[in-house]
Coordinates of C-alpha atoms (C1' of nucleotides) in Angstrom, one line a residue:
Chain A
X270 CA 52.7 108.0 48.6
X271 CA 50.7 109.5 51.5
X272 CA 53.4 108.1 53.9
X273 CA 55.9 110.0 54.8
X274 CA 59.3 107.8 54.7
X275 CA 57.8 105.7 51.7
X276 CA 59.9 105.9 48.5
X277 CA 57.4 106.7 46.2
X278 CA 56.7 109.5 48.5
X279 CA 60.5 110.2 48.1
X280 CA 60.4 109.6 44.6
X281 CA 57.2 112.1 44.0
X282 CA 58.9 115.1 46.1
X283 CA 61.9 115.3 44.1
X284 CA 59.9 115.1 40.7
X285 CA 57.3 117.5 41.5
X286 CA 59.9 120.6 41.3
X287 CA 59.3 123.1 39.0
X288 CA 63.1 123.1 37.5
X289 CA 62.5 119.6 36.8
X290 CA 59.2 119.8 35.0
X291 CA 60.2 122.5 33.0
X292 CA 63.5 120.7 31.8
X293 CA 61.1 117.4 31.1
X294 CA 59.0 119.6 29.1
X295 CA 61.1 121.5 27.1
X296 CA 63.5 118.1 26.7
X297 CA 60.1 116.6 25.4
X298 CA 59.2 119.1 22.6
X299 CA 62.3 120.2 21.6
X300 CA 64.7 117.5 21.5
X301 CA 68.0 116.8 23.0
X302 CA 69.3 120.0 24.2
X303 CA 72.9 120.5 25.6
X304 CA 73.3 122.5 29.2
X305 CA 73.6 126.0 28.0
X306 CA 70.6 125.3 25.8
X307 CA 68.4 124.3 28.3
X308 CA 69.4 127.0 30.8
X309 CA 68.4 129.6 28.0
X310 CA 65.4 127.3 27.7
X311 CA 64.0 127.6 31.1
X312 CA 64.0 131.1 31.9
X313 CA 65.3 131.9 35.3
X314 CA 67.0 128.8 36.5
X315 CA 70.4 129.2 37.8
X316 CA 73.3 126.8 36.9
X317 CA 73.7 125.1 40.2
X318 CA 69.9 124.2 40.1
X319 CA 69.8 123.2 36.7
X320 CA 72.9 120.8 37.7
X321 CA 71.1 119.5 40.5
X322 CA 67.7 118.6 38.7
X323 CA 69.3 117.2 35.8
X324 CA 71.9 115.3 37.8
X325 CA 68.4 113.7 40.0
X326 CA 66.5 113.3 36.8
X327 CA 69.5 111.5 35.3
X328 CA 70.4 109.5 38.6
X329 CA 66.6 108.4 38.9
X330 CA 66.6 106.5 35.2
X331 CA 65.0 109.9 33.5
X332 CA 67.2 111.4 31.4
X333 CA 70.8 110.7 29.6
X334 CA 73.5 112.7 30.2
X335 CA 76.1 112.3 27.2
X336 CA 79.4 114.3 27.2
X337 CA 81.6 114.7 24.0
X338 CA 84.8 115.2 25.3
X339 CA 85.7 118.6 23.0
X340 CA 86.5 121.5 23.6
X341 CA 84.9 123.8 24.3
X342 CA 82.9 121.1 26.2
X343 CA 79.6 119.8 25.0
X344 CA 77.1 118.2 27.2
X345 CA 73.6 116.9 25.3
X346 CA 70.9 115.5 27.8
X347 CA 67.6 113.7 26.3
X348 CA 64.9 111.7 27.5
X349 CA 64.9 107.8 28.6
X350 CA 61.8 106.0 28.0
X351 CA 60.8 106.6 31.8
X352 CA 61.6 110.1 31.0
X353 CA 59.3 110.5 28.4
X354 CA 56.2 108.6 30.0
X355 CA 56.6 111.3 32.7
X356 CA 56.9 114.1 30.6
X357 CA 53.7 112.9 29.1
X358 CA 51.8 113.2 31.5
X359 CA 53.5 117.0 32.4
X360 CA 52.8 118.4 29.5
X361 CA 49.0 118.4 30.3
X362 CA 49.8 120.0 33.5
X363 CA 51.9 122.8 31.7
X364 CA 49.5 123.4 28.9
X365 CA 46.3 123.5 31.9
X366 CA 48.8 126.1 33.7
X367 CA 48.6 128.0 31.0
X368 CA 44.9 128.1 29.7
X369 CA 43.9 128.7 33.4
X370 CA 46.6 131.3 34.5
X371 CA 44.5 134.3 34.0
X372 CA 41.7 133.3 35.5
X373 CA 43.7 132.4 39.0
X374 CA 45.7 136.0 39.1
X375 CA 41.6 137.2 39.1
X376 CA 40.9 134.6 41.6
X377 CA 44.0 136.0 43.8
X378 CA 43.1 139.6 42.8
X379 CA 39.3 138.7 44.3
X380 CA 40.7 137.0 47.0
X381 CA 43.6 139.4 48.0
X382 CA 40.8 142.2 47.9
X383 CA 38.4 140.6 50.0
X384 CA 40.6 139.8 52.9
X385 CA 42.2 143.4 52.6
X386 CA 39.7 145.0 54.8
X387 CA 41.2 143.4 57.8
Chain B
X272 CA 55.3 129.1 31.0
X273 CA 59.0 129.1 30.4
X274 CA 59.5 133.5 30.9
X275 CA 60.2 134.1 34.5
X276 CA 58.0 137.1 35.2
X277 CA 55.2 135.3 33.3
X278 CA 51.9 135.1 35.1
X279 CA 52.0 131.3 34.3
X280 CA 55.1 130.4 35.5
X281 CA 54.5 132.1 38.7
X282 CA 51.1 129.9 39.5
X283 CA 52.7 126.9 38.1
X284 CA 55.5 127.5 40.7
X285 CA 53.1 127.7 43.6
X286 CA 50.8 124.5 42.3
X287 CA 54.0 122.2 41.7
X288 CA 54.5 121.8 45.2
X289 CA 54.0 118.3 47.0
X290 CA 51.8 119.7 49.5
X291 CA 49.8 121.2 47.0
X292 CA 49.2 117.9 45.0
X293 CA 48.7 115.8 47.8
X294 CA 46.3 117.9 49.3
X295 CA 44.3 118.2 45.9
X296 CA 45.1 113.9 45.8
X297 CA 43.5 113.9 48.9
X298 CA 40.6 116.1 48.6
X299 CA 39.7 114.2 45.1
X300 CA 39.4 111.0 46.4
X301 CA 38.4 111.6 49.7
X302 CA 35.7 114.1 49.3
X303 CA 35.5 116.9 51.0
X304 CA 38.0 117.1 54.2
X305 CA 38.2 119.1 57.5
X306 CA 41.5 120.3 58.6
X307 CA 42.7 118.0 60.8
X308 CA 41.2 114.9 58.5
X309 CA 43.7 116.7 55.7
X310 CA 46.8 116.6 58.3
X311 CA 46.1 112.9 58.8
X312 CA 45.7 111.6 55.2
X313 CA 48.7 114.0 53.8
X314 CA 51.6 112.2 56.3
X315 CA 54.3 114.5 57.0
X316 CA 52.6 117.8 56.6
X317 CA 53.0 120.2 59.1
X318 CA 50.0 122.7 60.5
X319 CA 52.2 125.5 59.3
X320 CA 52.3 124.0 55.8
X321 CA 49.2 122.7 55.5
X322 CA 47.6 126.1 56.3
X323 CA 50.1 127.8 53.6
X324 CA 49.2 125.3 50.6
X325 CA 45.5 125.5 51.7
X326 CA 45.6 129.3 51.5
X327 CA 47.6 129.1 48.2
X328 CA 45.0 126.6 46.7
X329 CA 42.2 128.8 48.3
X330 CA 43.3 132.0 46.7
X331 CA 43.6 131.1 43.1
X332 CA 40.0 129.7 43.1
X333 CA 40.9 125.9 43.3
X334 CA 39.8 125.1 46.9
X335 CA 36.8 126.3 49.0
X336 CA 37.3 126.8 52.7
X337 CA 34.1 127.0 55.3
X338 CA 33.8 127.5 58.7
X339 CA 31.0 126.3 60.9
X340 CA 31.0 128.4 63.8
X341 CA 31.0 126.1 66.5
X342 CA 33.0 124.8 69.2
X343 CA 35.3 122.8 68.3
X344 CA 35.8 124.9 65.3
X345 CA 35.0 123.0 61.9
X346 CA 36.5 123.7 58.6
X347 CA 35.5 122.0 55.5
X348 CA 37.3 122.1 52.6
X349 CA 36.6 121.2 48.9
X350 CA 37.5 121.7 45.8
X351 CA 36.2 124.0 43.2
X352 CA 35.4 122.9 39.9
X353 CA 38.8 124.8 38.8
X354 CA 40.6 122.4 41.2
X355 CA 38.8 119.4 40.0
X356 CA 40.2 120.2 36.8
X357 CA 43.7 120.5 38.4
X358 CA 43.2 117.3 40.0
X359 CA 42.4 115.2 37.3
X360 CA 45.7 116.3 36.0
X361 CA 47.7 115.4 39.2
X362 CA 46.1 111.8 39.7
X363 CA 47.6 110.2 36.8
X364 CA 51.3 111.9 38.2
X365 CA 50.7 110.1 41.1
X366 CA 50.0 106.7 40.3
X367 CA 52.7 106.9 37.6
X368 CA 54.9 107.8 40.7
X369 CA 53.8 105.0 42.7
X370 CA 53.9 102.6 39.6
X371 CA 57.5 103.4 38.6
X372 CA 59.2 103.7 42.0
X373 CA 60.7 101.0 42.5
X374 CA 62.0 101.4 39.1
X375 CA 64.0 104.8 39.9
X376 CA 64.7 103.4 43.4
X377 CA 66.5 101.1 41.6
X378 CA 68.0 103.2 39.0
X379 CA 69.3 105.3 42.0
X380 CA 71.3 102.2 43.7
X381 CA 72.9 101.7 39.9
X382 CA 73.7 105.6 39.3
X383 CA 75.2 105.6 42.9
X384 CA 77.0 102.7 42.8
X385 CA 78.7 103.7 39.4
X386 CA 79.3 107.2 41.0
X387 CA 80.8 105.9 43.8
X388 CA 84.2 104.8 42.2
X389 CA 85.6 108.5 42.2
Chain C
dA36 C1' 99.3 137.5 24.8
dG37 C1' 94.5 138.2 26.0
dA38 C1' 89.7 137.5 25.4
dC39 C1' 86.1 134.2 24.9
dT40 C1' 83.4 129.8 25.3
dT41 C1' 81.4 125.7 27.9
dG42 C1' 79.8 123.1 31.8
dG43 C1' 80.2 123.2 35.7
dT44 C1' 81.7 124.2 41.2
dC45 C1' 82.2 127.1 45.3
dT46 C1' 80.9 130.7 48.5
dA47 C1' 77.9 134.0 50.7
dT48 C1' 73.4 135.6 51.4
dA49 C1' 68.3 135.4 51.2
dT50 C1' 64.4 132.5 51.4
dT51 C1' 62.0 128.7 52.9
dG52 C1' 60.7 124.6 55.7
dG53 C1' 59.8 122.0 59.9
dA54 C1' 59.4 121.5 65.2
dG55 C1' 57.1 122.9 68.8
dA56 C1' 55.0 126.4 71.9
dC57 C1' 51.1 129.2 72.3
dC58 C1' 46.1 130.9 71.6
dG59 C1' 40.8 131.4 72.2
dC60 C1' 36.8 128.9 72.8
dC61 C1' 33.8 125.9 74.9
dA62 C1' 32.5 121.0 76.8
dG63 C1' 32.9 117.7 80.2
dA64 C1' 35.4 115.7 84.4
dC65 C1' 36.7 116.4 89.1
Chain D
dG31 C1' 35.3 126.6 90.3
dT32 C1' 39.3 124.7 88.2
dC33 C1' 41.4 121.4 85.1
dT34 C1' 41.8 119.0 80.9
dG35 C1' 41.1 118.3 76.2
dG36 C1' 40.1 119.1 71.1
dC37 C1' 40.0 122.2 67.1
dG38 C1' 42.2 125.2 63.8
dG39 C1' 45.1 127.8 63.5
dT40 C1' 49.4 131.5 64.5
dC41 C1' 54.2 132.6 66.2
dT42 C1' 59.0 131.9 66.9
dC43 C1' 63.2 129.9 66.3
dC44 C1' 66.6 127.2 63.8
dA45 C1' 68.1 124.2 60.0
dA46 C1' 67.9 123.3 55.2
dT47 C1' 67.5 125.0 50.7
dA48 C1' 67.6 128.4 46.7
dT49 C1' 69.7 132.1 44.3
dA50 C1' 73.4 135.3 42.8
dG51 C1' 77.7 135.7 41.5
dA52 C1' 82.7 134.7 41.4
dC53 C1' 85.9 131.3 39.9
dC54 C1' 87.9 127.3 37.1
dA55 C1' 90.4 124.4 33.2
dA56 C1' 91.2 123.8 28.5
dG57 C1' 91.4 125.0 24.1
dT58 C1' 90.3 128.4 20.1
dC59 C1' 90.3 132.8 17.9
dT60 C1' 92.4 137.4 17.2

DNA sequence: AGACTTGGTCTATATTGGAGACCGCCAGAC
DNA sequence: GTCTGGCGGTCTCCAATATAGACCAAGTCT
């Protein structure tokens, strides 16, 4: 993974994405979601990047993409096996994100202060 | 996490990087590393890049950068306990990766292939 | 008829990434 | 004395990528 044409170093670029681990996590805890749900779900991300991780996570054996041809339409993505095991070990990541947050923006804040009297 | 503005979403969108997490990889298992030691182990990475993710990692408290003032420069660089933490996290994502790559290598060649009648 | 919904795609612009030149500093070779 | 080389960056330029926002078809509701 440390090499640069390997394909597990291909394979680890394209997961570690923040629209991607977002999607994994909020496919993990809440469910199947359809598109518009998970662009509500994951604040910020436009459509075309929500197409494009979804469409990578989905061609890389992740996630399902299932359309029911109604209309209007309805598009419902959920997790694969692989999917899951990744988003298993996400969630951690997330949830550590979180807890730790405030105490990096101090770290930054101490940083940012110290190097302003340059 | 999920809010775009959030404090959380914007350090998780700095530390989901692949620089970022192959540098922490790297600095885990390796021990403490000098610059140019970094640039070798993390295959690809650019000085420009490297710099920029150690400045990032530096800033919010998870890497610790020191200079020995001589000539040749020297700059060690090793991780704070806060970055430990982080790196625990990230180690398990990246033997998962390696584990399962071949996997979504392969899932690629299927998706493609089925995608290519169109 | 006209407005609205869904799951996208397309285009134009802003941001980011990578390649490679350049820098100061000193040691040792010539 | 000058020339070369290594270290740890920075700077500049250009290509790739992300984001914002318009547009689309097809059917449903008013």
């Amino acid at each position: 993974m440390f090499a640069p044409r390997c394909p597990s170093r291909e394979v680890f670029a394209e997961l570690v994405d923040k629209w991607s681990m977002l999607i994994l996590m909020t496919l993990s805890s809440c469910g199947p979601q359809r598109f518009s749900e998970l662009q509500r779900a994951v604040g910020g991300v436009s459509r075309k990047m929500l197409t494009q991780s979804l469409r990578n996570l989905e061609r890389s054996g992740l996630v399902r993409r299932t359309v029911f041809p109604e209309t209007p339409p309805r598009v419902v993505y959920d997790l694969l096996p692989l999917g899951r095991e990744l988003a298993e070990l996400v969630e951690p990541l997330g949830r550590w994100t979180e807890r730790r947050a405030e105490q990096m923006m101090a770290a930054r804040e101490e940083f940012d202060a110290a190097h302003a009297e340059g």
